[in-house]
Coordinates of C-alpha atoms and ligand atoms in Angstrom, one line a residue:
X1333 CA -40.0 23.1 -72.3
X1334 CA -42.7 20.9 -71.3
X1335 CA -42.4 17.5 -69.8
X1336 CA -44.1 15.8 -72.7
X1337 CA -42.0 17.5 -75.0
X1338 CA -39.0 16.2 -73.5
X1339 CA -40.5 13.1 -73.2
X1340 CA -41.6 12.8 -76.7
X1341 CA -37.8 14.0 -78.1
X1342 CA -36.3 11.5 -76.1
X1343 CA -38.4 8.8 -77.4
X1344 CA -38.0 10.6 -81.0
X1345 CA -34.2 10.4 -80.5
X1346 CA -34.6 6.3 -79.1
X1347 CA -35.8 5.5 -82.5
X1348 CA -33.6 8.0 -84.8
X1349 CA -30.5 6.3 -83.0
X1350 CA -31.9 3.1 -84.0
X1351 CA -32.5 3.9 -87.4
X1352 CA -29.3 5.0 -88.0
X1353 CA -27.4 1.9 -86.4
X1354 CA -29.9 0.0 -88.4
X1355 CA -29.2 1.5 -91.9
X1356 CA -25.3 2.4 -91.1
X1357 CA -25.3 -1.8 -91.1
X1358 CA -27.1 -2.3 -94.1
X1359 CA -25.5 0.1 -95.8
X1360 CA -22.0 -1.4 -94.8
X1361 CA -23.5 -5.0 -95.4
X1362 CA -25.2 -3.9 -99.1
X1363 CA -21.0 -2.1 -99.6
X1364 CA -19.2 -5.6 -98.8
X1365 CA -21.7 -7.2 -100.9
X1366 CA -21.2 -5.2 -103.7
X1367 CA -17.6 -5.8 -103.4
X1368 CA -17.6 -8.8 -103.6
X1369 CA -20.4 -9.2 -106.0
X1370 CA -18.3 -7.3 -108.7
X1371 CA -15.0 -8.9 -107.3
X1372 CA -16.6 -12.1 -108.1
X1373 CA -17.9 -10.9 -111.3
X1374 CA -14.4 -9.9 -113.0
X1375 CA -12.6 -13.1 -112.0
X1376 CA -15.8 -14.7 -113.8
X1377 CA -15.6 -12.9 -117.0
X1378 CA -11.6 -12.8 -116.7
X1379 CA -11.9 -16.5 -116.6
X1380 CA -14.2 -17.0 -119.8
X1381 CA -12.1 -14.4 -121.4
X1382 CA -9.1 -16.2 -121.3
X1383 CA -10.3 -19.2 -122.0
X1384 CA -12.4 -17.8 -125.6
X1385 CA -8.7 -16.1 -126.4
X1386 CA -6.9 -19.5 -125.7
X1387 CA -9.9 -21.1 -128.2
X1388 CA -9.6 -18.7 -130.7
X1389 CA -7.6 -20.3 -134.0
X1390 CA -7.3 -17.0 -136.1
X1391 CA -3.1 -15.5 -135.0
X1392 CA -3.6 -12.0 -132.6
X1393 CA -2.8 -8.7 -133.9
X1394 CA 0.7 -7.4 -132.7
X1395 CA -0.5 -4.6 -131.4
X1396 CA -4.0 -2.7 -131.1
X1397 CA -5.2 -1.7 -134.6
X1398 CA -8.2 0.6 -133.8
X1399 CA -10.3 1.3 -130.7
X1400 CA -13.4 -0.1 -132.9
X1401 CA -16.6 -0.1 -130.6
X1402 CA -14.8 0.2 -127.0
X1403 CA -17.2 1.8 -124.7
X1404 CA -15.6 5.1 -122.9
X1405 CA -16.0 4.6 -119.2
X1406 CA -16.5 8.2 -118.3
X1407 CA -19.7 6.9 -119.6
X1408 CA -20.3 3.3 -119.0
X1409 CA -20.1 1.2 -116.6
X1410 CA -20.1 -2.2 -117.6
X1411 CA -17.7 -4.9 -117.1
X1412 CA -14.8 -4.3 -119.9
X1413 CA -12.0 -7.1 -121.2
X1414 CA -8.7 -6.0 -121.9
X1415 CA -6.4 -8.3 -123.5
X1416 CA -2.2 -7.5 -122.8
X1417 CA 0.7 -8.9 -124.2
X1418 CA 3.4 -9.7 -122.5
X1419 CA 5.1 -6.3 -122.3
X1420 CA 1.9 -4.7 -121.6
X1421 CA 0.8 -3.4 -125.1
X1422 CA -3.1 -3.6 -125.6
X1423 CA -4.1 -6.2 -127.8
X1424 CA -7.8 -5.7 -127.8
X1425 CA -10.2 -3.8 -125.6
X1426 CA -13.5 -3.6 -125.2
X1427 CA -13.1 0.1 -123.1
X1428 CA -11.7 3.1 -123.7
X1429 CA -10.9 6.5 -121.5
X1430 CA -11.2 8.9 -123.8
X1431 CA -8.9 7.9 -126.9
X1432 CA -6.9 5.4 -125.1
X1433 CA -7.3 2.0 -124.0
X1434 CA -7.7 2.1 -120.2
X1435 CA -3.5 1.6 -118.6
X1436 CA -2.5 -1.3 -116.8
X1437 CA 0.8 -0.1 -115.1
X1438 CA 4.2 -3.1 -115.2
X1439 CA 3.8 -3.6 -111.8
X1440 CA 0.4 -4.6 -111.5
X1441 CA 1.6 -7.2 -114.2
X1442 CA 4.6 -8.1 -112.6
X1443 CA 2.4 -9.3 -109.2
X1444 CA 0.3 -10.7 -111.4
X1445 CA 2.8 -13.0 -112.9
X1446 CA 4.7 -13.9 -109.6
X1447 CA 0.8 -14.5 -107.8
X1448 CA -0.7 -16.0 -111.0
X1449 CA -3.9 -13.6 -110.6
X1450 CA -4.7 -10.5 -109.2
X1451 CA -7.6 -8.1 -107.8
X1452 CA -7.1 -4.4 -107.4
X1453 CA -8.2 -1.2 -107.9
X1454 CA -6.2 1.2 -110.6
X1455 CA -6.6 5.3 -110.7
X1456 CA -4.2 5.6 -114.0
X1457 CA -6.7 7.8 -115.8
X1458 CA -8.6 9.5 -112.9
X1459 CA -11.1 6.8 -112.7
X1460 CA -10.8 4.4 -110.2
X1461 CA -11.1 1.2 -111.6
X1462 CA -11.6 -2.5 -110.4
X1463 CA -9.8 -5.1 -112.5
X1464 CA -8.9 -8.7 -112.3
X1465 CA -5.4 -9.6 -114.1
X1466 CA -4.6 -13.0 -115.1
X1467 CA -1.7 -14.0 -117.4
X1468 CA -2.5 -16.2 -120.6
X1469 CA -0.5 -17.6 -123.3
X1470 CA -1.9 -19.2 -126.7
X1471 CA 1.0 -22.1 -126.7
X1472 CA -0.7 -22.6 -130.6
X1473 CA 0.6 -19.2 -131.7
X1474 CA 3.1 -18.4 -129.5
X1475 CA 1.8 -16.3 -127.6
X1476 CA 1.4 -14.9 -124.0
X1477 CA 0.4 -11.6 -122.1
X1478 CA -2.6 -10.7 -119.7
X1479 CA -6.5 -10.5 -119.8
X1480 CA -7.8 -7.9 -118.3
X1481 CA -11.1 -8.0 -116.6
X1482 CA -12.6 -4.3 -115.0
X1483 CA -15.3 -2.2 -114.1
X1484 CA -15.5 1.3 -112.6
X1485 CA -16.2 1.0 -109.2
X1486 CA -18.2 4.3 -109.4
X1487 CA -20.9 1.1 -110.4
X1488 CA -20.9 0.5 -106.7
X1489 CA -21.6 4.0 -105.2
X1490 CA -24.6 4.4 -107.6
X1491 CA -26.0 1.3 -106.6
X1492 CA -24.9 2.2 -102.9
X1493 CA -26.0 6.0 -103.0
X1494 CA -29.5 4.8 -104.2
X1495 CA -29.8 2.6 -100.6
X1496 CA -28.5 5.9 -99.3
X1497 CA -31.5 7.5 -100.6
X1498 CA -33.6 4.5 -100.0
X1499 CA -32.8 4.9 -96.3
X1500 CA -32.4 8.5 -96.0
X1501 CA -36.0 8.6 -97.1
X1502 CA -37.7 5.7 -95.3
X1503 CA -35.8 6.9 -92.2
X1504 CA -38.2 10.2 -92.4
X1505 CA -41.7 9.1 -92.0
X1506 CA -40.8 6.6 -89.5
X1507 CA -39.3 9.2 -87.4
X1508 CA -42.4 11.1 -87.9
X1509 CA -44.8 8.7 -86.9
X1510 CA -42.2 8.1 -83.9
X1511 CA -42.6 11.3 -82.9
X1512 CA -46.6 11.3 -83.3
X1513 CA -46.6 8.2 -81.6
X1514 CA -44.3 9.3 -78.4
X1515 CA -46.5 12.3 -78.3
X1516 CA -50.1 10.5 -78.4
X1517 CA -48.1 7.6 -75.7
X1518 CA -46.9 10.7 -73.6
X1519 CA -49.8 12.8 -73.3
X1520 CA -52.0 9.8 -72.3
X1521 CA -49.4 9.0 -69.7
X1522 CA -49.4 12.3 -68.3
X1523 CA -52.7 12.2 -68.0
X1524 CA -53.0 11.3 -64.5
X1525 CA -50.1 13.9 -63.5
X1526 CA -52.6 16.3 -65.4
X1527 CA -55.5 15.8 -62.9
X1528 CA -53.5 15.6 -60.0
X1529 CA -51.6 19.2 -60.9
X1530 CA -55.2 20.2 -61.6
X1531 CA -56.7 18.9 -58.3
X1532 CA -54.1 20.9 -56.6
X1533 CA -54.5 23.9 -58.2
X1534 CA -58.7 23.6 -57.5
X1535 CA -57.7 22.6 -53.9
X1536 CA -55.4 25.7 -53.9
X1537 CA -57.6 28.3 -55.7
X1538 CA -61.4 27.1 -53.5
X1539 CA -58.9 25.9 -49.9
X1540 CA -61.6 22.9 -50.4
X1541 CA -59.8 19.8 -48.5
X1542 CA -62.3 17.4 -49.3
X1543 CA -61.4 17.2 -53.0
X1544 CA -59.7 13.8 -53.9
X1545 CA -58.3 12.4 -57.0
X1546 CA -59.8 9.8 -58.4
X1547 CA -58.8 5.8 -57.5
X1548 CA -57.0 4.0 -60.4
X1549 CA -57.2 0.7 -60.3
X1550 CA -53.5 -1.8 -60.1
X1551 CA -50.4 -0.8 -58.9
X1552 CA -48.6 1.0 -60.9
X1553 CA -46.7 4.0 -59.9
X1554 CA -49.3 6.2 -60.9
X1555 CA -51.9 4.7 -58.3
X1556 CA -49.4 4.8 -55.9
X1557 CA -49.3 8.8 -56.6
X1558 CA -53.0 9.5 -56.6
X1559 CA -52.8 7.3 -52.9
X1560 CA -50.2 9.1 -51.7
X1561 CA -51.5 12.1 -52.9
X1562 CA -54.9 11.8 -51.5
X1563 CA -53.8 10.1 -48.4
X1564 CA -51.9 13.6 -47.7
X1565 CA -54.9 15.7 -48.5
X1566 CA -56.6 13.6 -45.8
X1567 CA -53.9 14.5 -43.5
X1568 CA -53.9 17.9 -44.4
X1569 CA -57.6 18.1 -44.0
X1570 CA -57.2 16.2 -40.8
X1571 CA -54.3 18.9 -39.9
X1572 CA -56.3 21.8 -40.9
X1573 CA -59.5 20.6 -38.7
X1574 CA -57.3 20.5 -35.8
X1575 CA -55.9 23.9 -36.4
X1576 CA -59.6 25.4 -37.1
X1577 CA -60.4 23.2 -33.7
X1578 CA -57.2 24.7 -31.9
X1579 CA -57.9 28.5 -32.9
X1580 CA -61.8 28.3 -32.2
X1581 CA -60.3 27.2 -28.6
X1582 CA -57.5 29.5 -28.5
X1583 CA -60.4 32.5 -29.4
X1584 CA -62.7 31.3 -27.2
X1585 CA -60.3 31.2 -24.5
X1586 CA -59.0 34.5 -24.4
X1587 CA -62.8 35.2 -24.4
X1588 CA -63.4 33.2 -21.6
X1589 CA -60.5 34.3 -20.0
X1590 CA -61.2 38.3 -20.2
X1591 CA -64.9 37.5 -19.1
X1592 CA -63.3 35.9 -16.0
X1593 CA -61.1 38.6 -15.1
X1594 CA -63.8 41.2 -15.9
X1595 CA -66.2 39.6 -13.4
X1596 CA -64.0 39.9 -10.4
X1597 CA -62.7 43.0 -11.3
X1598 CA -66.4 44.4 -11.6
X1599 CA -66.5 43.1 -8.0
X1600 CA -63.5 44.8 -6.3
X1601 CA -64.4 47.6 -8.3
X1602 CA -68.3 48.1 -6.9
X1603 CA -66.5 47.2 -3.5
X1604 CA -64.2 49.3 -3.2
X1605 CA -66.1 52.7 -4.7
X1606 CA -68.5 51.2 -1.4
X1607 CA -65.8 51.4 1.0
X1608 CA -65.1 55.0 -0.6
X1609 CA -68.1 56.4 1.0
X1610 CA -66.5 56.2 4.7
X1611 CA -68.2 56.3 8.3
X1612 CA -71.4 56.4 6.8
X1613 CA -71.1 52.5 6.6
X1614 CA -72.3 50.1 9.3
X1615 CA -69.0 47.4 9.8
X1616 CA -70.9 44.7 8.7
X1617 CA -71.1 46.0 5.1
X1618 CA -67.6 47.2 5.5
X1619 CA -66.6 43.7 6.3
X1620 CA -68.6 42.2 3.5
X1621 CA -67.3 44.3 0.8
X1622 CA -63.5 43.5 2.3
X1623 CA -64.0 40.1 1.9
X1624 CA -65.7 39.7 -1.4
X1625 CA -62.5 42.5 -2.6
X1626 CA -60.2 39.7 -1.0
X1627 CA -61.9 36.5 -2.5
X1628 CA -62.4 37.8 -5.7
X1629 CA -58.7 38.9 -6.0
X1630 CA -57.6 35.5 -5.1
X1631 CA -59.5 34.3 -8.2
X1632 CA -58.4 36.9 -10.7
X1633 CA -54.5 35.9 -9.1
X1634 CA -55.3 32.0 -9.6
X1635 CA -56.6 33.0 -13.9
X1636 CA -53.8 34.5 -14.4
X1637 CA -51.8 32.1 -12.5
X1638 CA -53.4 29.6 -14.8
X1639 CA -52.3 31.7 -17.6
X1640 CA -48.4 31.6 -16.8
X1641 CA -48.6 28.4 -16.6
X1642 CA -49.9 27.2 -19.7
X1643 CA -47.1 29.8 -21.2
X1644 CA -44.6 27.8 -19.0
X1645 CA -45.9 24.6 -20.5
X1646 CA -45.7 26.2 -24.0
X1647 CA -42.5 27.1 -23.7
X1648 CA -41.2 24.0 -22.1
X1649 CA -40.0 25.2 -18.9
X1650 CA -39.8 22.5 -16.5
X1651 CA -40.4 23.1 -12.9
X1652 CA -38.0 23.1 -9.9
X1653 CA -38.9 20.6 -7.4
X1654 CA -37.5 20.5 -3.8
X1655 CA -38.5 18.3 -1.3
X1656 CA -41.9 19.5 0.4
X1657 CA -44.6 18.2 3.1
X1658 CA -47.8 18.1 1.3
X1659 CA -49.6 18.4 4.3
X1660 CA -49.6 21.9 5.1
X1661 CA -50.2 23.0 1.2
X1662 CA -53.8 20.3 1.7
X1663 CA -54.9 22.3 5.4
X1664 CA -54.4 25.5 3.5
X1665 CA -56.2 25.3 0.5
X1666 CA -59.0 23.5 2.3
X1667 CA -59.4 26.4 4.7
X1668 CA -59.2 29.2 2.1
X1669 CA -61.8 27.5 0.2
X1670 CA -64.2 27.1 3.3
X1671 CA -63.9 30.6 3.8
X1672 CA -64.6 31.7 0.2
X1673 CA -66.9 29.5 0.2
X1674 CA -69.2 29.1 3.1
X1675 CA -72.0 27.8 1.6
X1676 CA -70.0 24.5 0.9
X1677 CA -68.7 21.8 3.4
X1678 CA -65.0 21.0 3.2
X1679 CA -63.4 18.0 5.5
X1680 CA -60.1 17.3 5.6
X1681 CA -60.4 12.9 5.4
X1682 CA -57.6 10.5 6.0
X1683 CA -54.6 13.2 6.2
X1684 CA -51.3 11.7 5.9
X1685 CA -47.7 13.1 6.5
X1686 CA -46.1 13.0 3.3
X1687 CA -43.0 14.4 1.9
X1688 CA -42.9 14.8 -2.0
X1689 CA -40.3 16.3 -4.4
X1690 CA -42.0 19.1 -5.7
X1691 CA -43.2 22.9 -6.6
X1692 CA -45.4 24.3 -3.7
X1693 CA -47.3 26.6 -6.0
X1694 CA -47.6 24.5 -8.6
X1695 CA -49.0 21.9 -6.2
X1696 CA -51.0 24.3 -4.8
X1697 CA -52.4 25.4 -7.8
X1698 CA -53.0 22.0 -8.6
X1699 CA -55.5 21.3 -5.6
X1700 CA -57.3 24.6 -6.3
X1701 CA -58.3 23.4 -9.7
X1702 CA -59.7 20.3 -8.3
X1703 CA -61.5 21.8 -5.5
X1704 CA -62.6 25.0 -8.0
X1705 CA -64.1 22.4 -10.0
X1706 CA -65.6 20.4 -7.3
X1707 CA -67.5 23.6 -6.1
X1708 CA -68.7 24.5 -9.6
X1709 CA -70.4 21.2 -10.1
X1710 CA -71.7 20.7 -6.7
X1711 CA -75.0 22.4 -5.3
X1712 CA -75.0 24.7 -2.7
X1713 CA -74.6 22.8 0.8
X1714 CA -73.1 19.9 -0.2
X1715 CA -69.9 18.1 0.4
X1716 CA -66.2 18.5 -1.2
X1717 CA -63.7 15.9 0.6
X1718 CA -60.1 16.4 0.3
X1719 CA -57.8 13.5 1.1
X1720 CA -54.0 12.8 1.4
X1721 CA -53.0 9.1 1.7
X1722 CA -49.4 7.1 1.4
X1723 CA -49.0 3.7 -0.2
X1724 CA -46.3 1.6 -0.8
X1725 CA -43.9 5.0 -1.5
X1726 CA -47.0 6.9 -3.7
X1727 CA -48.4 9.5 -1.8
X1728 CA -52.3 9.5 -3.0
X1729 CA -54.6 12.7 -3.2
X1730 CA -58.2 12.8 -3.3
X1731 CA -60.6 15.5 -4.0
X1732 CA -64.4 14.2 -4.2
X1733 CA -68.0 15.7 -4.7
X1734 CA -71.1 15.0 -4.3
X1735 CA -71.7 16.5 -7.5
X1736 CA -72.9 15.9 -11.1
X1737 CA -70.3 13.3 -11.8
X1738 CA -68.8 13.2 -15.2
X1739 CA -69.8 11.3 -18.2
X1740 CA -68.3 7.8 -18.5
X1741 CA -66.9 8.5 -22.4
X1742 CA -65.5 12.2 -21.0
X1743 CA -63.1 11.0 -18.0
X1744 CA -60.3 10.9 -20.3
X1745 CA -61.0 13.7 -22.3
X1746 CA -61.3 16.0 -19.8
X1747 CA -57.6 16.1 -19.3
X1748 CA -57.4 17.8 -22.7
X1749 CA -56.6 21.3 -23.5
X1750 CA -60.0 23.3 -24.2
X1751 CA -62.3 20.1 -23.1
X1752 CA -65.3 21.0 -21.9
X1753 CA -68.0 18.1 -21.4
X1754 CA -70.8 20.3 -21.9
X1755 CA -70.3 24.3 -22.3
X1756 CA -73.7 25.0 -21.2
X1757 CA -73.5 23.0 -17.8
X1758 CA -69.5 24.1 -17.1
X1759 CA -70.2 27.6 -17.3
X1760 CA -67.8 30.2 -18.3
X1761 CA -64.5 27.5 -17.8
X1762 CA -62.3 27.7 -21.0
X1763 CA -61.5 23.6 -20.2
X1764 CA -57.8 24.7 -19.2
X1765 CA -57.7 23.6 -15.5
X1766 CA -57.1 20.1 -16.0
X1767 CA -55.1 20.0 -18.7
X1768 CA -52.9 22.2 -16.6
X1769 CA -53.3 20.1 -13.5
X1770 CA -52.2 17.0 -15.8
X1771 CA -49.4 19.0 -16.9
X1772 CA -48.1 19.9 -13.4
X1773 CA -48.9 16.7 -11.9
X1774 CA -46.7 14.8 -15.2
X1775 CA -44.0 17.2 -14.2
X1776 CA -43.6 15.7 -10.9
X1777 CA -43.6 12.5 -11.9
X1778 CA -47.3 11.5 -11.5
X1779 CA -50.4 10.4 -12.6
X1780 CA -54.0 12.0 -12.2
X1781 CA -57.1 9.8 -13.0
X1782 CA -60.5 10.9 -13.0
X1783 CA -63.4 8.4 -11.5
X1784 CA -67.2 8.5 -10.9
X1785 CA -68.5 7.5 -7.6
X1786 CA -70.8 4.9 -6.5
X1787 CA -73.0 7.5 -5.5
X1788 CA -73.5 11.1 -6.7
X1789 CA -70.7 13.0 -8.0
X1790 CA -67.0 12.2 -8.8
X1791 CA -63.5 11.7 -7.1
X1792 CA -60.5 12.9 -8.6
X1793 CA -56.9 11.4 -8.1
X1794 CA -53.3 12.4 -7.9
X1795 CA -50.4 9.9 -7.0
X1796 CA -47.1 11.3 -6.7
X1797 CA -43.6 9.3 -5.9
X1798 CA -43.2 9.9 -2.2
X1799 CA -39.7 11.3 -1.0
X1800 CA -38.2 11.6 2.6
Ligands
ADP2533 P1 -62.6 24.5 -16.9 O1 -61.3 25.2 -16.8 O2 -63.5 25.0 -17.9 O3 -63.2 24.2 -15.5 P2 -61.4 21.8 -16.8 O4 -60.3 21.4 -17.6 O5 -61.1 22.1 -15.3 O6 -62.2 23.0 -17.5 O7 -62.5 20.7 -16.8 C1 -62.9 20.1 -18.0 C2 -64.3 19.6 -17.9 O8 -64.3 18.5 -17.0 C3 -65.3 20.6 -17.5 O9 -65.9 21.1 -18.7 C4 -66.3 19.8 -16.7 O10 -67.4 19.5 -17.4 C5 -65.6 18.5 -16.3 N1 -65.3 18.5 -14.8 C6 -64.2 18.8 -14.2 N2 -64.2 18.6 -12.9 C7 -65.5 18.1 -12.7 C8 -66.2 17.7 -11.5 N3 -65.6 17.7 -10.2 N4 -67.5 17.2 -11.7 C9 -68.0 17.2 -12.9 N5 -67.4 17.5 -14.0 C10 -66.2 18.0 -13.9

């Protein structure tokens, strides 16, 4: 069943409830009145009744000579006078039921006497009857008995079943046009609900984001829906950019990543089918193609290094730091990169003996990204320096080119997954380094800030909490 449906029955049943209070009091109100009204009536007419016999000189029958022109009330309604003497024998009536004169029982008379008057309702002759008895007595003639004044009371429940009718049949097109009207208020109501089920199912059925319901103007609840509602489809959208963003990365990386690990494996591969040939090789070539089989392996084991540990920073593994001298883990890197790469110049400057709490090959790791990326954005020739530093308990390393420098709006974003400042001047990089570098260095309790220097190129900094 639909919602406006519902909505338009309830609203139908609002104003049937109300109609029925409504005529259940007047018809309860209209039944009192009518009471009373004819209540009010019979003492009248009792009243002048008495009073005409009391006035009248000619001497009463002793007893009822003929019905004459008494009215039968199995047909007739109206207001009847029955006069009574004192033992109860009809005098003169203006009713009959059938061939007698309607029956007054001795006890109804008997009250009547001790209460001087009395109201009530007599069912002698299977019809119920309202009548008013008062005693009288014509002192003239001697006289005394009752005067009877009655009605049927079936003169009430006609009057009373017509307002029955009246508002049985009023009540009917006023719960029609209640439920017309709840239907027409409903559906315009709904409306809104309408578009925005609609705009869903468009956004649903086309995966367009950028659809919006229209504004409504106020406050009502139904503006508030369409805000809320387009505020999350801006979210959404916002979500699903990210997502697109994130698996454009994510593809492009494992592009980027297999292009990596092909090159190096071309490499040993060429190399080593050379070394297959034997003595017919002068040592200088054999040396050569050792070397590049060596260097080349040591940057296929850093990728995938890289790769576990941007699944160990998925997964939310944390590292296990001992105390270490960073020292030694500097002098090593620095001298494996001179040697894999001779056509830069490394110099060690400043170097400290510092002790750190931390993972050597993550730190390690850590220096070879910097010093990676200082070689890839500095010419052939120049100068990468690495330096190690202590201040007030942070020990502070450097690694700075003479390179390209970074863009001033970048040196943020470069710690972000998948950054790259410009593709086509980084190369093949997939923009992973640093964010792993941040990640490691953020494990271990420290900060790394990217700067430009005065002069070409840019110096990159890692302070760690020093330990003893
Ligand atoms: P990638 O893994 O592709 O090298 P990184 O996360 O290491 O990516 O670096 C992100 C971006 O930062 C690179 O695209 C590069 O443009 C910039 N960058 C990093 N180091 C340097 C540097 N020493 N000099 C100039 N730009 C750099």
């Amino acid at each position: 069943m639909s919602f406006r449906f519902r909505l338009t029955l309830f609203g139908a049943g609002v104003v049937a409830l109300t109609l029925l209070t409504f005529g259940w009091l007047v018809y309860q109100l209209a039944a009192h009145s009518q009471a009373a009204d004819q209540d009010r009536a019979l003492t009248k007419r009792a009243v002048e009744a008495v009073a005409a016999a009391q006035a009248m000189p000619a001497e009463w029958p002793a007893t009822l000579a003929s019905l004459g022109s008494a009215e039968d009330l199995r047909s007739h309604t109206d207001v009847f006078v029955l006069v009574l003497s004192a033992s109860g024998t009809p005098l003169s009536t203006s009713a009959r039921i059938g061939d007698a004169p309607p029956v007054v029982p001795l006890d109804v008379l008997q009250q009547a006497v001790s209460r001087g008057q009395l109201l009530t309702t007599l069912n002698e002759s299977g019809i119920p009857v309202r009548v008013f008895v008062r005693p009288w007595a014509h002192t003239n003639q001697g006289l005394d008995g009752f005067v009877v004044a009655g009605q049927p009371i079936s003169v009430q429940s006609t009057t009373l079943s017509g307002l029955k009718a009246f508002l049985i049949i009023s009540a009917i097109p006023a719960l029609l046009a209640a439920l017309g009207a709840s239907w027409l208020v409903t559906g315009r109501a709904l409306r809104p609900l309408r578009t925005v089920a609609q705009t869903a199912q468009a956004i649903g059925r086309t995966r367009d984001l950028q659809q919006r319901l229209p504004q409504r103007e106020g406050k009502d609840e139904l503006s508030q829906l369409s805000q809320s509602f387009n505020q999350m489809l801006a979210q959404l959208q916002q979500a699903h950019q990210q997502l697109a963003a994130a698996l454009e990365a994510q593809r492009r990386f494992v592009a980027d990543a297999s292009h990596e690990l092909r090159t190096p494996l071309t490499t040993i591969r060429g190399n080593a089918g050379l070394l297959a040939f034997g003595p017919g090789l002068t040592d200088d070539v054999r040396v050569a193609a050792a070397r590049d089989i060596a260097s080349e392996s040591e940057r296929m084991s850093r990728l995938v290094e890289h790769l576990l540990t941007l699944a160990q920073a998925d997964a939310g593994q944390d590292l296990q730091l001992t105390p270490l001298a960073l020292r030694p883990i500097l002098e090593s890197v620095s001298r494996q990169a001179q040697v894999a790469h001779p056509d830069r110049q490394f110099h060690d400057v400043g170097v400290a003996d510092v002790r750190v709490l931390g993972d050597e090959d993550a730190l390690t790791q850590l220096l070879w990204i910097l010093v990676d990326n200082a070689v890839k954005f500095t010419r052939a020739g120049g100068q990468i320096e690495i330096g190690l530093a202590e201040q007030n308990g942070t020990a502070r390393l450097t690694v700075a080119d003479y390179g390209t420098g970074i863009p001033a709006a970048d040196l943020e974003r470069i710690f972000d997954r998948f950054y790259r400042v410009d593709p086509s001047r980084s190369g093949a990089g997939a923009g992973i380094g640093l964010s792993i570098a941040r990640w490691i260095v953020t494990q271990h309790q420290g900060t790394v800030t990217a700067h430009n220097n005065d002069g070409p190129g840019s110096t990159f900094t890692v302070e760690l909490p020093t330990t003893r």
